[in-house]
Amino acid sequence: MAIRPGDNVLVCCPSFTGDEPRVCLDLLTPDGSTDVYALSVLFTKSPGEYVDTWQRLAGAYPTRMRIVTVDASAPSKGSQGGGADAPDDPGGEGDTDRAVERVNSPHNLTRLGVRVTGCLDEWDDAPETVAVCFQSLTTLLQYVDVDNAVGFLDAVTDRCAATDAVAHYHIDPKAHDEQTIAKLSAVFDTVLEFDDGEWTAR
């Protein structure tokens, strides 16, 4: 599968399969090298767990890593959350190459979008490939409806394309109806599907 700078890829894979982390890493290292600027948006995994998985699979950290972690325990759909916590650091005290930023509510798409675009703006002239992972749309759709999610993704994918980032977005197709998958698929350049042990692209 040929993925080019600026492409946005929807990764349709059941969450229980062990093949998802491998294809995730392949998309985060499109040239086969960890010399990338990697931005990851996490709803369920902890930053520490995510960084450990990266190190285990890739054998090295990316050149720079930024994680936006979203508090998916927000109590109500109407909550907009407060300000993000101060950046943390899963790579060691003072290691700003692996900084973490927090968004206090998954309902607050505005703040999440600001965190994502702020990082992409910072990396607009990055000397390395910019790679983005969004994990996952299935969790996001537990908090916002599909139309709001599509509007949010339109903005994020446009910004990723403008940065020439290689961006991918995980979704568990078994958790959604066909209409939802079709609406979301229309946002992306490529849809990557896992079925019967094989990956196919369309």
PDB file of N, CA, C and O in Angstrom, residues 13-15 50 61 65 69 71 75 91 93 100-101 110 112 127 134 138-139 147 149 154 177 180 199:
ATOM      1  N   CYS A  13     -10.254  -2.023  12.178  1.00  0.00           N
ATOM      2  CA  CYS A  13      -9.714  -3.260  12.730  1.00  0.00           C
ATOM      3  C   CYS A  13     -10.361  -3.527  14.081  1.00  0.00           C
ATOM      4  O   CYS A  13     -10.399  -2.635  14.933  1.00  0.00           O
ATOM      5  N   PRO A  14     -10.887  -4.735  14.301  1.00  0.00           N
ATOM      6  CA  PRO A  14     -11.434  -5.063  15.628  1.00  0.00           C
ATOM      7  C   PRO A  14     -10.383  -4.844  16.706  1.00  0.00           C
ATOM      8  O   PRO A  14      -9.206  -5.179  16.526  1.00  0.00           O
ATOM      9  N   SER A  15     -10.802  -4.281  17.814  1.00  0.00           N
ATOM     10  CA  SER A  15      -9.857  -3.862  18.847  1.00  0.00           C
ATOM     11  C   SER A  15      -9.148  -5.028  19.515  1.00  0.00           C
ATOM     12  O   SER A  15      -8.094  -4.844  20.118  1.00  0.00           O
ATOM     13  N   TYR A  50       1.577   3.371  26.002  1.00  0.00           N
ATOM     14  CA  TYR A  50       1.755   3.619  24.578  1.00  0.00           C
ATOM     15  C   TYR A  50       3.235   3.730  24.216  1.00  0.00           C
ATOM     16  O   TYR A  50       3.702   3.142  23.233  1.00  0.00           O
ATOM     17  N   TYR A  61      12.829   5.144  20.075  1.00  0.00           N
ATOM     18  CA  TYR A  61      11.814   6.191  20.122  1.00  0.00           C
ATOM     19  C   TYR A  61      11.873   7.023  18.839  1.00  0.00           C
ATOM     20  O   TYR A  61      12.913   7.090  18.181  1.00  0.00           O
ATOM     21  N   MET A  65       8.194  13.000  20.016  1.00  0.00           N
ATOM     22  CA  MET A  65       6.893  12.392  20.266  1.00  0.00           C
ATOM     23  C   MET A  65       6.059  13.355  21.110  1.00  0.00           C
ATOM     24  O   MET A  65       6.517  13.834  22.143  1.00  0.00           O
ATOM     25  N   THR A  69      -3.519  13.194  25.487  1.00  0.00           N
ATOM     26  CA  THR A  69      -4.329  12.174  26.141  1.00  0.00           C
ATOM     27  C   THR A  69      -5.648  12.798  26.598  1.00  0.00           C
ATOM     28  O   THR A  69      -5.674  13.879  27.174  1.00  0.00           O
ATOM     29  N   ASP A  71      -9.245  12.581  28.637  1.00  0.00           N
ATOM     30  CA  ASP A  71      -9.892  11.948  29.778  1.00  0.00           C
ATOM     31  C   ASP A  71     -11.251  11.420  29.345  1.00  0.00           C
ATOM     32  O   ASP A  71     -12.217  12.174  29.224  1.00  0.00           O
ATOM     33  N   PRO A  75     -18.030  12.850  33.064  1.00  0.00           N
ATOM     34  CA  PRO A  75     -19.281  12.344  33.580  1.00  0.00           C
ATOM     35  C   PRO A  75     -20.518  12.618  32.744  1.00  0.00           C
ATOM     36  O   PRO A  75     -21.489  11.901  32.824  1.00  0.00           O
ATOM     37  N   GLY A  91       8.921  10.082  28.936  1.00  0.00           N
ATOM     38  CA  GLY A  91      10.248   9.634  28.564  1.00  0.00           C
ATOM     39  C   GLY A  91      11.314   9.972  29.568  1.00  0.00           C
ATOM     40  O   GLY A  91      12.485   9.704  29.347  1.00  0.00           O
ATOM     41  N   GLU A  93      12.146  12.796  33.198  1.00  0.00           N
ATOM     42  CA  GLU A  93      11.982  14.168  33.652  1.00  0.00           C
ATOM     43  C   GLU A  93      12.800  15.112  32.776  1.00  0.00           C
ATOM     44  O   GLU A  93      13.981  14.916  32.527  1.00  0.00           O
ATOM     45  N   VAL A 100       3.608  15.212  27.020  1.00  0.00           N
ATOM     46  CA  VAL A 100       2.196  14.837  27.050  1.00  0.00           C
ATOM     47  C   VAL A 100       1.358  16.068  27.367  1.00  0.00           C
ATOM     48  O   VAL A 100       1.687  16.840  28.264  1.00  0.00           O
ATOM     49  N   GLU A 101       0.276  16.246  26.627  1.00  0.00           N
ATOM     50  CA  GLU A 101      -0.707  17.271  26.943  1.00  0.00           C
ATOM     51  C   GLU A 101      -2.040  16.579  27.198  1.00  0.00           C
ATOM     52  O   GLU A 101      -2.315  15.523  26.622  1.00  0.00           O
ATOM     53  N   THR A 110     -13.418  21.257  20.539  1.00  0.00           N
ATOM     54  CA  THR A 110     -12.684  22.492  20.258  1.00  0.00           C
ATOM     55  C   THR A 110     -11.308  22.455  20.910  1.00  0.00           C
ATOM     56  O   THR A 110     -10.287  22.723  20.263  1.00  0.00           O
ATOM     57  N   LEU A 112      -9.687  19.806  21.973  1.00  0.00           N
ATOM     58  CA  LEU A 112      -8.904  18.729  21.377  1.00  0.00           C
ATOM     59  C   LEU A 112      -8.312  19.179  20.047  1.00  0.00           C
ATOM     60  O   LEU A 112      -7.126  18.935  19.761  1.00  0.00           O
ATOM     61  N   PRO A 127      11.983  18.866  10.003  1.00  0.00           N
ATOM     62  CA  PRO A 127      12.913  18.259   9.050  1.00  0.00           C
ATOM     63  C   PRO A 127      12.620  16.788   8.776  1.00  0.00           C
ATOM     64  O   PRO A 127      13.143  16.217   7.816  1.00  0.00           O
ATOM     65  N   PHE A 134      -4.539   8.522  15.785  1.00  0.00           N
ATOM     66  CA  PHE A 134      -5.723   8.885  16.573  1.00  0.00           C
ATOM     67  C   PHE A 134      -6.355   7.589  17.059  1.00  0.00           C
ATOM     68  O   PHE A 134      -6.853   6.798  16.267  1.00  0.00           O
ATOM     69  N   THR A 138     -13.678   4.998  17.702  1.00  0.00           N
ATOM     70  CA  THR A 138     -14.728   4.244  18.398  1.00  0.00           C
ATOM     71  C   THR A 138     -14.981   4.828  19.779  1.00  0.00           C
ATOM     72  O   THR A 138     -16.140   4.994  20.190  1.00  0.00           O
ATOM     73  N   THR A 139     -13.924   5.151  20.487  1.00  0.00           N
ATOM     74  CA  THR A 139     -14.104   5.767  21.808  1.00  0.00           C
ATOM     75  C   THR A 139     -14.690   7.162  21.682  1.00  0.00           C
ATOM     76  O   THR A 139     -15.594   7.535  22.437  1.00  0.00           O
ATOM     77  N   ASP A 147     -22.186  13.116  13.281  1.00  0.00           N
ATOM     78  CA  ASP A 147     -22.100  14.347  12.487  1.00  0.00           C
ATOM     79  C   ASP A 147     -21.072  15.310  13.080  1.00  0.00           C
ATOM     80  O   ASP A 147     -20.304  15.939  12.342  1.00  0.00           O
ATOM     81  N   ALA A 149     -18.564  14.380  14.919  1.00  0.00           N
ATOM     82  CA  ALA A 149     -17.269  13.734  14.705  1.00  0.00           C
ATOM     83  C   ALA A 149     -16.762  13.993  13.292  1.00  0.00           C
ATOM     84  O   ALA A 149     -15.577  14.281  13.086  1.00  0.00           O
ATOM     85  N   ASP A 154     -13.067  16.504   9.564  1.00  0.00           N
ATOM     86  CA  ASP A 154     -12.821  17.304   8.362  1.00  0.00           C
ATOM     87  C   ASP A 154     -11.727  18.335   8.634  1.00  0.00           C
ATOM     88  O   ASP A 154     -10.803  18.519   7.825  1.00  0.00           O
ATOM     89  N   ASP A 177     -22.547   0.699  13.008  1.00  0.00           N
ATOM     90  CA  ASP A 177     -23.329   0.226  11.871  1.00  0.00           C
ATOM     91  C   ASP A 177     -22.674   0.686  10.565  1.00  0.00           C
ATOM     92  O   ASP A 177     -21.772   1.530  10.546  1.00  0.00           O
ATOM     93  N   THR A 180     -22.649   4.510   9.738  1.00  0.00           N
ATOM     94  CA  THR A 180     -21.636   5.283  10.466  1.00  0.00           C
ATOM     95  C   THR A 180     -20.271   5.114   9.817  1.00  0.00           C
ATOM     96  O   THR A 180     -19.541   6.096   9.597  1.00  0.00           O
ATOM     97  N   TRP A 199      -5.036  -7.615   5.479  1.00  0.00           N
ATOM     98  CA  TRP A 199      -5.296  -6.192   5.332  1.00  0.00           C
ATOM     99  C   TRP A 199      -5.586  -5.886   3.861  1.00  0.00           C
ATOM    100  O   TRP A 199      -4.876  -6.351   2.969  1.00  0.00           O
TER     101      TRP A 199
END
